[in-house]
Amino acid sequence: MHVGFNMEGISYFAKLCRNNMAYDSYTLAIALKACADACLLRTGKEIHAQTLKKGVDTTSFVANTITTMYNKCGKA
């Protein structure tokens, strides 16, 4: 995937958060994947914190995406 598309996706996710709009575990997983593909560790950590707040960090596909994000960003 191109970095531009990843950045666009992360930008949309940030807008959701700023506007207090609802999002689910699928949205979080997609945002984490975009961070992984663009190697945006800091942003990925912030989104990881959101998964913890929502209690979806142990959902299998979210947990796998979190692990992938840290691995791709070199922080396994």
CSV table of N, CA, C and O in Angstrom, one decimal:
chain,number,residue,atom,x,y,z
A,1,MET,N,0.8,-1.2,0.0
A,1,MET,CA,0.0,0.0,0.0
A,1,MET,C,0.9,1.2,0.0
A,1,MET,O,1.9,1.3,0.6
A,2,HIS,N,0.4,2.3,-0.6
A,2,HIS,CA,1.2,3.5,-0.7
A,2,HIS,C,1.1,4.3,0.6
A,2,HIS,O,0.0,4.3,1.2
A,3,VAL,N,2.2,4.9,1.0
A,3,VAL,CA,2.2,5.7,2.2
A,3,VAL,C,1.1,6.8,2.2
A,3,VAL,O,0.5,7.1,3.2
A,4,GLY,N,0.9,7.4,1.1
A,4,GLY,CA,-0.1,8.4,1.0
A,4,GLY,C,-1.5,8.0,1.4
A,4,GLY,O,-2.2,8.7,2.1
A,5,PHE,N,-1.9,6.7,1.0
A,5,PHE,CA,-3.2,6.2,1.4
A,5,PHE,C,-3.2,5.9,2.9
A,5,PHE,O,-4.2,6.1,3.6
A,6,ASN,N,-2.1,5.4,3.4
A,6,ASN,CA,-2.0,5.2,4.9
A,6,ASN,C,-2.1,6.5,5.6
A,6,ASN,O,-2.9,6.6,6.6
A,7,MET,N,-1.5,7.5,5.2
A,7,MET,CA,-1.6,8.8,5.9
A,7,MET,C,-3.0,9.4,5.8
A,7,MET,O,-3.5,10.0,6.7
A,8,GLU,N,-3.7,9.2,4.6
A,8,GLU,CA,-5.1,9.6,4.5
A,8,GLU,C,-6.0,8.9,5.5
A,8,GLU,O,-6.8,9.5,6.1
A,9,GLY,N,-5.8,7.6,5.6
A,9,GLY,CA,-6.6,6.8,6.5
A,9,GLY,C,-6.4,7.2,8.0
A,9,GLY,O,-7.3,7.3,8.7
A,10,ILE,N,-5.1,7.5,8.3
A,10,ILE,CA,-4.8,8.0,9.7
A,10,ILE,C,-5.4,9.3,9.9
A,10,ILE,O,-6.0,9.6,11.0
A,11,SER,N,-5.4,10.2,8.9
A,11,SER,CA,-6.0,11.5,9.0
A,11,SER,C,-7.5,11.4,9.2
A,11,SER,O,-8.1,12.1,10.1
A,12,TYR,N,-8.2,10.4,8.5
A,12,TYR,CA,-9.6,10.2,8.7
A,12,TYR,C,-9.9,9.7,10.1
A,12,TYR,O,-10.9,10.1,10.8
A,13,PHE,N,-9.0,8.8,10.6
A,13,PHE,CA,-9.2,8.3,12.0
A,13,PHE,C,-9.1,9.5,13.0
A,13,PHE,O,-9.8,9.6,14.0
A,14,ALA,N,-8.1,10.3,12.8
A,14,ALA,CA,-7.9,11.5,13.7
A,14,ALA,C,-9.1,12.4,13.7
A,14,ALA,O,-9.5,12.9,14.8
A,15,LYS,N,-9.7,12.6,12.5
A,15,LYS,CA,-10.9,13.4,12.5
A,15,LYS,C,-12.1,12.7,13.2
A,15,LYS,O,-12.8,13.4,13.9
A,16,LEU,N,-12.2,11.4,13.2
A,16,LEU,CA,-13.2,10.7,14.0
A,16,LEU,C,-13.0,11.0,15.4
A,16,LEU,O,-14.0,11.3,16.2
A,17,CYS,N,-11.8,10.9,15.9
A,17,CYS,CA,-11.5,11.1,17.3
A,17,CYS,C,-11.7,12.6,17.7
A,17,CYS,O,-12.4,12.8,18.7
A,18,ARG,N,-11.3,13.5,16.9
A,18,ARG,CA,-11.5,15.0,17.2
A,18,ARG,C,-12.9,15.3,17.3
A,18,ARG,O,-13.3,16.2,18.1
A,19,ASN,N,-13.7,14.7,16.4
A,19,ASN,CA,-15.2,15.0,16.4
A,19,ASN,C,-16.0,14.1,17.3
A,19,ASN,O,-17.3,14.2,17.2
A,20,ASN,N,-15.4,13.4,18.1
A,20,ASN,CA,-16.1,12.5,19.1
A,20,ASN,C,-17.1,11.6,18.3
A,20,ASN,O,-18.1,11.3,18.9
A,21,MET,N,-16.7,11.1,17.2
A,21,MET,CA,-17.6,10.2,16.4
A,21,MET,C,-17.3,8.8,16.8
A,21,MET,O,-16.1,8.4,17.3
A,22,ALA,N,-18.2,7.9,16.7
A,22,ALA,CA,-18.1,6.5,17.1
A,22,ALA,C,-17.2,5.8,16.1
A,22,ALA,O,-17.2,6.0,14.9
A,23,TYR,N,-16.4,4.9,16.7
A,23,TYR,CA,-15.6,4.0,15.9
A,23,TYR,C,-15.5,2.6,16.6
A,23,TYR,O,-15.7,2.6,17.8
A,24,ASP,N,-15.2,1.6,15.9
A,24,ASP,CA,-15.2,0.3,16.5
A,24,ASP,C,-13.8,-0.4,16.3
A,24,ASP,O,-12.8,0.2,15.9
A,25,SER,N,-13.7,-1.7,16.7
A,25,SER,CA,-12.5,-2.4,16.7
A,25,SER,C,-11.9,-2.5,15.3
A,25,SER,O,-10.7,-2.5,15.1
A,26,TYR,N,-12.8,-2.6,14.3
A,26,TYR,CA,-12.4,-2.7,12.9
A,26,TYR,C,-11.7,-1.5,12.5
A,26,TYR,O,-10.6,-1.5,11.8
A,27,THR,N,-12.2,-0.3,12.9
A,27,THR,CA,-11.6,1.0,12.5
A,27,THR,C,-10.2,1.1,13.2
A,27,THR,O,-9.3,1.5,12.6
A,28,LEU,N,-10.2,0.6,14.4
A,28,LEU,CA,-8.9,0.7,15.2
A,28,LEU,C,-7.8,-0.2,14.5
A,28,LEU,O,-6.7,0.2,14.3
A,29,ALA,N,-8.3,-1.4,14.1
A,29,ALA,CA,-7.3,-2.3,13.4
A,29,ALA,C,-6.8,-1.7,12.1
A,29,ALA,O,-5.6,-1.9,11.8
A,30,ILE,N,-7.7,-1.1,11.3
A,30,ILE,CA,-7.3,-0.5,10.1
A,30,ILE,C,-6.4,0.6,10.3
A,30,ILE,O,-5.3,0.8,9.6
A,31,ALA,N,-6.6,1.4,11.3
A,31,ALA,CA,-5.7,2.6,11.7
A,31,ALA,C,-4.3,2.0,12.1
A,31,ALA,O,-3.3,2.6,11.7
A,32,LEU,N,-4.3,0.9,12.9
A,32,LEU,CA,-3.1,0.3,13.3
A,32,LEU,C,-2.3,-0.2,12.1
A,32,LEU,O,-1.1,-0.1,12.0
A,33,LYS,N,-3.0,-0.8,11.2
A,33,LYS,CA,-2.3,-1.4,10.0
A,33,LYS,C,-1.7,-0.2,9.2
A,33,LYS,O,-0.6,-0.4,8.6
A,34,ALA,N,-2.4,0.9,9.1
A,34,ALA,CA,-1.9,2.0,8.3
A,34,ALA,C,-0.6,2.5,9.0
A,34,ALA,O,0.4,2.9,8.3
A,35,CYS,N,-0.6,2.5,10.3
A,35,CYS,CA,0.6,3.0,11.1
A,35,CYS,C,1.7,2.0,10.8
A,35,CYS,O,2.9,2.4,10.6
A,36,ALA,N,1.4,0.7,10.8
A,36,ALA,CA,2.4,-0.3,10.6
A,36,ALA,C,3.0,-0.2,9.2
A,36,ALA,O,4.3,-0.2,9.0
A,37,ASP,N,2.2,0.0,8.2
A,37,ASP,CA,2.7,0.1,6.8
A,37,ASP,C,3.5,1.4,6.6
A,37,ASP,O,4.4,1.4,5.7
A,38,ALA,N,3.2,2.5,7.3
A,38,ALA,CA,3.9,3.7,7.2
A,38,ALA,C,5.0,3.9,8.2
A,38,ALA,O,5.7,4.9,8.3
A,39,CYS,N,5.2,2.9,9.1
A,39,CYS,CA,6.2,2.9,10.2
A,39,CYS,C,6.0,4.1,11.1
A,39,CYS,O,7.0,4.8,11.4
A,40,LEU,N,4.8,4.4,11.5
A,40,LEU,CA,4.5,5.5,12.4
A,40,LEU,C,4.3,5.0,13.8
A,40,LEU,O,3.2,4.8,14.3
A,41,LEU,N,5.4,4.7,14.5
A,41,LEU,CA,5.3,4.1,15.8
A,41,LEU,C,4.6,4.9,16.8
A,41,LEU,O,3.7,4.4,17.5
A,42,ARG,N,4.9,6.2,16.9
A,42,ARG,CA,4.3,7.1,17.9
A,42,ARG,C,2.7,7.1,17.7
A,42,ARG,O,2.0,7.0,18.7
A,43,THR,N,2.3,7.3,16.5
A,43,THR,CA,0.8,7.3,16.2
A,43,THR,C,0.2,5.9,16.5
A,43,THR,O,-0.8,5.8,17.1
A,44,GLY,N,1.0,4.9,16.2
A,44,GLY,CA,0.5,3.5,16.5
A,44,GLY,C,0.4,3.3,17.9
A,44,GLY,O,-0.6,2.6,18.4
A,45,LYS,N,1.3,3.8,18.7
A,45,LYS,CA,1.2,3.7,20.2
A,45,LYS,C,-0.1,4.4,20.7
A,45,LYS,O,-0.7,4.0,21.6
A,46,GLU,N,-0.4,5.6,20.1
A,46,GLU,CA,-1.5,6.3,20.5
A,46,GLU,C,-2.8,5.6,20.2
A,46,GLU,O,-3.8,5.5,21.0
A,47,ILE,N,-2.8,4.9,19.1
A,47,ILE,CA,-4.0,4.1,18.7
A,47,ILE,C,-4.1,2.9,19.5
A,47,ILE,O,-5.2,2.5,19.9
A,48,HIS,N,-3.0,2.3,19.8
A,48,HIS,CA,-2.9,1.1,20.8
A,48,HIS,C,-3.6,1.5,22.1
A,48,HIS,O,-4.3,0.8,22.7
A,49,ALA,N,-3.3,2.7,22.6
A,49,ALA,CA,-3.9,3.2,23.8
A,49,ALA,C,-5.4,3.3,23.7
A,49,ALA,O,-6.1,3.0,24.7
A,50,GLN,N,-5.9,3.7,22.5
A,50,GLN,CA,-7.3,3.7,22.3
A,50,GLN,C,-7.9,2.3,22.4
A,50,GLN,O,-9.0,2.1,22.9
A,51,THR,N,-7.2,1.3,21.9
A,51,THR,CA,-7.7,-0.1,21.9
A,51,THR,C,-7.8,-0.5,23.4
A,51,THR,O,-8.8,-1.2,23.8
A,52,LEU,N,-6.9,-0.1,24.2
A,52,LEU,CA,-6.9,-0.4,25.6
A,52,LEU,C,-8.1,0.3,26.3
A,52,LEU,O,-8.8,-0.4,27.1
A,53,LYS,N,-8.3,1.5,26.0
A,53,LYS,CA,-9.4,2.3,26.6
A,53,LYS,C,-10.8,1.7,26.2
A,53,LYS,O,-11.7,1.6,27.0
A,54,LYS,N,-10.9,1.2,25.0
A,54,LYS,CA,-12.1,0.6,24.5
A,54,LYS,C,-12.3,-0.9,24.9
A,54,LYS,O,-13.3,-1.5,24.7
A,55,GLY,N,-11.2,-1.5,25.4
A,55,GLY,CA,-11.2,-2.9,25.8
A,55,GLY,C,-11.2,-3.8,24.7
A,55,GLY,O,-11.7,-5.0,24.9
A,56,VAL,N,-10.7,-3.5,23.5
A,56,VAL,CA,-10.7,-4.4,22.4
A,56,VAL,C,-9.3,-4.9,22.0
A,56,VAL,O,-9.1,-5.5,21.0
A,57,ASP,N,-8.3,-4.6,22.9
A,57,ASP,CA,-6.9,-5.0,22.6
A,57,ASP,C,-6.7,-6.5,22.6
A,57,ASP,O,-5.8,-6.9,22.1
A,58,THR,N,-7.6,-7.2,23.2
A,58,THR,CA,-7.5,-8.7,23.2
A,58,THR,C,-8.3,-9.4,22.2
A,58,THR,O,-8.3,-10.6,22.0
A,59,THR,N,-9.1,-8.6,21.4
A,59,THR,CA,-9.8,-9.1,20.3
A,59,THR,C,-8.8,-9.7,19.3
A,59,THR,O,-7.8,-9.0,19.0
A,60,SER,N,-8.9,-10.9,18.8
A,60,SER,CA,-7.9,-11.5,18.1
A,60,SER,C,-7.3,-10.7,16.9
A,60,SER,O,-6.1,-10.5,16.8
A,61,PHE,N,-8.1,-10.1,16.1
A,61,PHE,CA,-7.6,-9.4,14.9
A,61,PHE,C,-7.0,-8.1,15.3
A,61,PHE,O,-6.0,-7.6,14.7
A,62,VAL,N,-7.5,-7.5,16.4
A,62,VAL,CA,-6.8,-6.2,16.9
A,62,VAL,C,-5.5,-6.6,17.5
A,62,VAL,O,-4.5,-5.9,17.3
A,63,ALA,N,-5.5,-7.6,18.3
A,63,ALA,CA,-4.2,-8.0,19.0
A,63,ALA,C,-3.1,-8.4,17.9
A,63,ALA,O,-2.0,-8.0,18.1
A,64,ASN,N,-3.5,-9.1,16.9
A,64,ASN,CA,-2.6,-9.4,15.8
A,64,ASN,C,-2.1,-8.2,15.1
A,64,ASN,O,-0.9,-8.1,14.7
A,65,THR,N,-3.0,-7.2,14.9
A,65,THR,CA,-2.6,-6.0,14.2
A,65,THR,C,-1.7,-5.1,15.1
A,65,THR,O,-0.7,-4.5,14.6
A,66,ILE,N,-1.9,-5.1,16.4
A,66,ILE,CA,-1.0,-4.4,17.3
A,66,ILE,C,0.4,-5.1,17.2
A,66,ILE,O,1.4,-4.3,17.1
A,67,THR,N,0.5,-6.4,17.3
A,67,THR,CA,1.7,-7.1,17.2
A,67,THR,C,2.4,-6.8,15.9
A,67,THR,O,3.6,-6.5,15.9
A,68,THR,N,1.7,-6.8,14.8
A,68,THR,CA,2.3,-6.5,13.5
A,68,THR,C,2.8,-5.1,13.4
A,68,THR,O,3.9,-4.9,12.9
A,69,MET,N,2.1,-4.2,14.0
A,69,MET,CA,2.5,-2.8,14.0
A,69,MET,C,3.8,-2.6,14.7
A,69,MET,O,4.8,-2.0,14.2
A,70,TYR,N,4.0,-3.2,15.9
A,70,TYR,CA,5.2,-3.1,16.6
A,70,TYR,C,6.4,-3.8,15.9
A,70,TYR,O,7.5,-3.3,15.9
A,71,ASN,N,6.1,-4.9,15.3
A,71,ASN,CA,7.1,-5.7,14.5
A,71,ASN,C,7.6,-4.9,13.3
A,71,ASN,O,8.8,-4.8,13.1
A,72,LYS,N,6.6,-4.3,12.6
A,72,LYS,CA,7.0,-3.6,11.4
A,72,LYS,C,7.8,-2.3,11.7
A,72,LYS,O,8.6,-1.8,11.0
A,73,CYS,N,7.4,-1.7,12.9
A,73,CYS,CA,8.1,-0.5,13.3
A,73,CYS,C,9.4,-0.8,14.1
A,73,CYS,O,10.0,0.2,14.6
A,74,GLY,N,9.7,-2.0,14.2
A,74,GLY,CA,11.0,-2.4,14.9
A,74,GLY,C,11.0,-2.4,16.4
A,74,GLY,O,12.0,-2.3,17.0
A,75,LYS,N,9.8,-2.5,17.0
A,75,LYS,CA,9.7,-2.5,18.4
A,75,LYS,C,9.0,-3.7,19.0
A,75,LYS,O,8.1,-3.7,19.7
A,76,ALA,N,9.5,-4.9,18.5
A,76,ALA,CA,8.8,-6.1,18.9
A,76,ALA,C,9.0,-6.4,20.4
A,76,ALA,O,9.9,-6.0,21.0
